[in-house]
């Protein structure tokens, strides 16, 4: 493979998700035609990682992080023990600025939410 692109784009996100799914024997769940901004990497129908097509952001299970092949500089990887563990925290105003629309984060506890909570609030 050649050098990775210096900028984040949908193609970079797809490459990261596809590489991870292949290395884990999983699949990528994503509908690019519907302008979905998150891709899920599923192994046996369970989300083990999610890759943003809009942000330099990957959320992955702790056991999965070692399988990530991220060649693009500046990518943030958030490791979580599970996608149901409420271990994430972030101010709602920051979430709204990053993902758009404060109203969709009203149900989140900014002090303790899971990766799945973020997924459902942000999509």
PDB file of N, CA and C in Angstrom, residues 17 20-21 24 26-31 36-52 58-65 78 80-85 88 114-123:
ATOM      1  N   UNK A  17     -11.926   0.702   8.837  1.00  0.00           N
ATOM      2  CA  UNK A  17     -12.981  -0.233   9.235  1.00  0.00           C
ATOM      3  C   UNK A  17     -12.832  -1.570   8.515  1.00  0.00           C
ATOM      4  N   UNK A  20      -9.867  -3.563   9.913  1.00  0.00           N
ATOM      5  CA  UNK A  20     -10.175  -4.100  11.239  1.00  0.00           C
ATOM      6  C   UNK A  20     -11.138  -5.284  11.128  1.00  0.00           C
ATOM      7  N   UNK A  21     -12.177  -5.135  10.331  1.00  0.00           N
ATOM      8  CA  UNK A  21     -13.144  -6.228  10.166  1.00  0.00           C
ATOM      9  C   UNK A  21     -12.455  -7.479   9.626  1.00  0.00           C
ATOM     10  N   UNK A  24     -10.377  -9.280  12.250  1.00  0.00           N
ATOM     11  CA  UNK A  24     -11.172  -9.896  13.315  1.00  0.00           C
ATOM     12  C   UNK A  24     -12.145 -10.948  12.799  1.00  0.00           C
ATOM     13  N   UNK A  26     -14.761 -10.173  11.020  1.00  0.00           N
ATOM     14  CA  UNK A  26     -16.068  -9.539  11.161  1.00  0.00           C
ATOM     15  C   UNK A  26     -16.523  -8.875   9.881  1.00  0.00           C
ATOM     16  N   UNK A  27     -17.502  -8.002  10.017  1.00  0.00           N
ATOM     17  CA  UNK A  27     -18.050  -7.272   8.878  1.00  0.00           C
ATOM     18  C   UNK A  27     -18.216  -5.808   9.259  1.00  0.00           C
ATOM     19  N   UNK A  28     -18.311  -4.968   8.241  1.00  0.00           N
ATOM     20  CA  UNK A  28     -18.579  -3.552   8.443  1.00  0.00           C
ATOM     21  C   UNK A  28     -20.053  -3.309   8.143  1.00  0.00           C
ATOM     22  N   UNK A  29     -20.728  -2.673   9.078  1.00  0.00           N
ATOM     23  CA  UNK A  29     -22.123  -2.300   8.895  1.00  0.00           C
ATOM     24  C   UNK A  29     -22.163  -0.790   8.701  1.00  0.00           C
ATOM     25  N   UNK A  30     -22.550  -0.384   7.484  1.00  0.00           N
ATOM     26  CA  UNK A  30     -22.563   1.044   7.161  1.00  0.00           C
ATOM     27  C   UNK A  30     -23.363   1.263   5.894  1.00  0.00           C
ATOM     28  N   UNK A  31     -24.161   2.299   5.893  1.00  0.00           N
ATOM     29  CA  UNK A  31     -24.914   2.657   4.700  1.00  0.00           C
ATOM     30  C   UNK A  31     -24.448   4.028   4.236  1.00  0.00           C
ATOM     31  N   UNK A  36     -24.712   7.930   6.402  1.00  0.00           N
ATOM     32  CA  UNK A  36     -24.369   7.596   7.786  1.00  0.00           C
ATOM     33  C   UNK A  36     -22.936   8.026   8.049  1.00  0.00           C
ATOM     34  N   UNK A  37     -22.722   8.664   9.183  1.00  0.00           N
ATOM     35  CA  UNK A  37     -21.392   9.165   9.532  1.00  0.00           C
ATOM     36  C   UNK A  37     -20.618   8.205  10.422  1.00  0.00           C
ATOM     37  N   UNK A  38     -21.217   7.093  10.806  1.00  0.00           N
ATOM     38  CA  UNK A  38     -20.534   6.095  11.622  1.00  0.00           C
ATOM     39  C   UNK A  38     -20.599   4.744  10.942  1.00  0.00           C
ATOM     40  N   UNK A  39     -19.504   4.027  10.994  1.00  0.00           N
ATOM     41  CA  UNK A  39     -19.457   2.643  10.553  1.00  0.00           C
ATOM     42  C   UNK A  39     -19.288   1.788  11.794  1.00  0.00           C
ATOM     43  N   UNK A  40     -19.969   0.672  11.835  1.00  0.00           N
ATOM     44  CA  UNK A  40     -19.777  -0.290  12.919  1.00  0.00           C
ATOM     45  C   UNK A  40     -18.981  -1.464  12.389  1.00  0.00           C
ATOM     46  N   UNK A  41     -18.038  -1.919  13.184  1.00  0.00           N
ATOM     47  CA  UNK A  41     -17.372  -3.184  12.903  1.00  0.00           C
ATOM     48  C   UNK A  41     -18.034  -4.194  13.827  1.00  0.00           C
ATOM     49  N   UNK A  42     -18.631  -5.214  13.207  1.00  0.00           N
ATOM     50  CA  UNK A  42     -19.376  -6.224  13.956  1.00  0.00           C
ATOM     51  C   UNK A  42     -18.649  -7.560  13.893  1.00  0.00           C
ATOM     52  N   UNK A  43     -18.585  -8.216  15.041  1.00  0.00           N
ATOM     53  CA  UNK A  43     -18.085  -9.580  15.115  1.00  0.00           C
ATOM     54  C   UNK A  43     -19.174 -10.383  15.807  1.00  0.00           C
ATOM     55  N   UNK A  44     -19.673 -11.376  15.122  1.00  0.00           N
ATOM     56  CA  UNK A  44     -20.786 -12.199  15.620  1.00  0.00           C
ATOM     57  C   UNK A  44     -21.942 -11.304  16.071  1.00  0.00           C
ATOM     58  N   UNK A  45     -22.293 -10.353  15.232  1.00  0.00           N
ATOM     59  CA  UNK A  45     -23.411  -9.428  15.438  1.00  0.00           C
ATOM     60  C   UNK A  45     -23.243  -8.473  16.618  1.00  0.00           C
ATOM     61  N   UNK A  46     -22.058  -8.380  17.195  1.00  0.00           N
ATOM     62  CA  UNK A  46     -21.795  -7.433  18.281  1.00  0.00           C
ATOM     63  C   UNK A  46     -20.852  -6.348  17.801  1.00  0.00           C
ATOM     64  N   UNK A  47     -21.182  -5.100  18.120  1.00  0.00           N
ATOM     65  CA  UNK A  47     -20.318  -3.979  17.744  1.00  0.00           C
ATOM     66  C   UNK A  47     -19.050  -4.048  18.579  1.00  0.00           C
ATOM     67  N   UNK A  48     -17.901  -4.051  17.895  1.00  0.00           N
ATOM     68  CA  UNK A  48     -16.612  -4.066  18.585  1.00  0.00           C
ATOM     69  C   UNK A  48     -15.813  -2.801  18.301  1.00  0.00           C
ATOM     70  N   UNK A  49     -16.257  -2.038  17.301  1.00  0.00           N
ATOM     71  CA  UNK A  49     -15.606  -0.770  16.974  1.00  0.00           C
ATOM     72  C   UNK A  49     -16.562   0.071  16.156  1.00  0.00           C
ATOM     73  N   UNK A  50     -16.369   1.373  16.229  1.00  0.00           N
ATOM     74  CA  UNK A  50     -17.088   2.284  15.355  1.00  0.00           C
ATOM     75  C   UNK A  50     -16.104   3.331  14.868  1.00  0.00           C
ATOM     76  N   UNK A  51     -16.232   3.634  13.589  1.00  0.00           N
ATOM     77  CA  UNK A  51     -15.319   4.551  12.917  1.00  0.00           C
ATOM     78  C   UNK A  51     -16.140   5.683  12.329  1.00  0.00           C
ATOM     79  N   UNK A  52     -15.752   6.905  12.630  1.00  0.00           N
ATOM     80  CA  UNK A  52     -16.463   8.067  12.096  1.00  0.00           C
ATOM     81  C   UNK A  52     -15.961   8.369  10.683  1.00  0.00           C
ATOM     82  N   UNK A  58     -12.049   6.933  16.254  1.00  0.00           N
ATOM     83  CA  UNK A  58     -12.367   5.512  16.290  1.00  0.00           C
ATOM     84  C   UNK A  58     -12.633   5.153  17.747  1.00  0.00           C
ATOM     85  N   UNK A  59     -13.740   4.472  18.001  1.00  0.00           N
ATOM     86  CA  UNK A  59     -14.045   3.938  19.324  1.00  0.00           C
ATOM     87  C   UNK A  59     -13.981   2.432  19.176  1.00  0.00           C
ATOM     88  N   UNK A  60     -13.188   1.778  20.031  1.00  0.00           N
ATOM     89  CA  UNK A  60     -12.987   0.339  19.879  1.00  0.00           C
ATOM     90  C   UNK A  60     -12.891  -0.321  21.246  1.00  0.00           C
ATOM     91  N   UNK A  61     -13.316  -1.567  21.285  1.00  0.00           N
ATOM     92  CA  UNK A  61     -13.160  -2.354  22.499  1.00  0.00           C
ATOM     93  C   UNK A  61     -11.685  -2.532  22.815  1.00  0.00           C
ATOM     94  N   UNK A  62     -11.379  -2.616  24.102  1.00  0.00           N
ATOM     95  CA  UNK A  62      -9.977  -2.745  24.535  1.00  0.00           C
ATOM     96  C   UNK A  62      -9.278  -3.927  23.879  1.00  0.00           C
ATOM     97  N   UNK A  63     -10.010  -5.022  23.672  1.00  0.00           N
ATOM     98  CA  UNK A  63      -9.416  -6.216  23.060  1.00  0.00           C
ATOM     99  C   UNK A  63      -9.203  -6.060  21.562  1.00  0.00           C
ATOM    100  N   UNK A  64      -9.797  -5.030  20.990  1.00  0.00           N
ATOM    101  CA  UNK A  64      -9.761  -4.819  19.543  1.00  0.00           C
ATOM    102  C   UNK A  64      -8.690  -3.798  19.148  1.00  0.00           C
ATOM    103  N   UNK A  65      -8.348  -2.909  20.045  1.00  0.00           N
ATOM    104  CA  UNK A  65      -7.450  -1.798  19.726  1.00  0.00           C
ATOM    105  C   UNK A  65      -6.137  -2.281  19.109  1.00  0.00           C
ATOM    106  N   UNK A  78     -10.438   5.849  21.071  1.00  0.00           N
ATOM    107  CA  UNK A  78     -10.964   5.709  22.418  1.00  0.00           C
ATOM    108  C   UNK A  78     -11.201   4.231  22.655  1.00  0.00           C
ATOM    109  N   UNK A  80     -12.642   1.246  24.967  1.00  0.00           N
ATOM    110  CA  UNK A  80     -13.660   1.018  25.987  1.00  0.00           C
ATOM    111  C   UNK A  80     -13.663  -0.462  26.364  1.00  0.00           C
ATOM    112  N   UNK A  81     -13.966  -0.778  27.638  1.00  0.00           N
ATOM    113  CA  UNK A  81     -13.992  -2.191  28.025  1.00  0.00           C
ATOM    114  C   UNK A  81     -15.095  -2.965  27.325  1.00  0.00           C
ATOM    115  N   UNK A  82     -16.202  -2.308  27.051  1.00  0.00           N
ATOM    116  CA  UNK A  82     -17.297  -2.871  26.256  1.00  0.00           C
ATOM    117  C   UNK A  82     -18.124  -1.706  25.745  1.00  0.00           C
ATOM    118  N   UNK A  83     -18.946  -1.963  24.753  1.00  0.00           N
ATOM    119  CA  UNK A  83     -19.761  -0.889  24.198  1.00  0.00           C
ATOM    120  C   UNK A  83     -20.955  -0.557  25.081  1.00  0.00           C
ATOM    121  N   UNK A  84     -21.192  -1.373  26.109  1.00  0.00           N
ATOM    122  CA  UNK A  84     -22.275  -1.110  27.047  1.00  0.00           C
ATOM    123  C   UNK A  84     -21.796  -0.480  28.351  1.00  0.00           C
ATOM    124  N   UNK A  85     -20.492  -0.447  28.580  1.00  0.00           N
ATOM    125  CA  UNK A  85     -19.954   0.099  29.831  1.00  0.00           C
ATOM    126  C   UNK A  85     -20.041   1.631  29.814  1.00  0.00           C
ATOM    127  N   UNK A  88     -17.599   6.575  29.398  1.00  0.00           N
ATOM    128  CA  UNK A  88     -17.260   7.785  28.661  1.00  0.00           C
ATOM    129  C   UNK A  88     -17.879   8.989  29.361  1.00  0.00           C
ATOM    130  N   UNK A 114     -22.135   5.183  27.643  1.00  0.00           N
ATOM    131  CA  UNK A 114     -21.429   4.108  26.942  1.00  0.00           C
ATOM    132  C   UNK A 114     -21.187   4.496  25.484  1.00  0.00           C
ATOM    133  N   UNK A 115     -20.349   3.718  24.831  1.00  0.00           N
ATOM    134  CA  UNK A 115     -20.122   3.926  23.399  1.00  0.00           C
ATOM    135  C   UNK A 115     -21.415   3.699  22.627  1.00  0.00           C
ATOM    136  N   UNK A 116     -22.220   2.717  23.056  1.00  0.00           N
ATOM    137  CA  UNK A 116     -23.512   2.501  22.400  1.00  0.00           C
ATOM    138  C   UNK A 116     -24.431   3.705  22.605  1.00  0.00           C
ATOM    139  N   UNK A 117     -24.409   4.310  23.802  1.00  0.00           N
ATOM    140  CA  UNK A 117     -25.208   5.513  24.038  1.00  0.00           C
ATOM    141  C   UNK A 117     -24.796   6.620  23.066  1.00  0.00           C
ATOM    142  N   UNK A 118     -23.489   6.796  22.886  1.00  0.00           N
ATOM    143  CA  UNK A 118     -22.987   7.801  21.962  1.00  0.00           C
ATOM    144  C   UNK A 118     -23.437   7.474  20.542  1.00  0.00           C
ATOM    145  N   UNK A 119     -23.322   6.223  20.165  1.00  0.00           N
ATOM    146  CA  UNK A 119     -23.730   5.780  18.831  1.00  0.00           C
ATOM    147  C   UNK A 119     -25.170   6.171  18.557  1.00  0.00           C
ATOM    148  N   UNK A 120     -26.073   5.776  19.455  1.00  0.00           N
ATOM    149  CA  UNK A 120     -27.497   6.017  19.206  1.00  0.00           C
ATOM    150  C   UNK A 120     -27.860   7.488  19.280  1.00  0.00           C
ATOM    151  N   UNK A 121     -27.159   8.263  20.097  1.00  0.00           N
ATOM    152  CA  UNK A 121     -27.427   9.695  20.181  1.00  0.00           C
ATOM    153  C   UNK A 121     -26.901  10.437  18.952  1.00  0.00           C
ATOM    154  N   UNK A 122     -25.780   9.965  18.415  1.00  0.00           N
ATOM    155  CA  UNK A 122     -25.113  10.696  17.322  1.00  0.00           C
ATOM    156  C   UNK A 122     -25.614  10.314  15.935  1.00  0.00           C
ATOM    157  N   UNK A 123     -26.283   9.168  15.795  1.00  0.00           N
ATOM    158  CA  UNK A 123     -26.749   8.779  14.455  1.00  0.00           C
ATOM    159  C   UNK A 123     -28.132   9.303  14.169  1.00  0.00           C
TER     160      UNK A 123
END
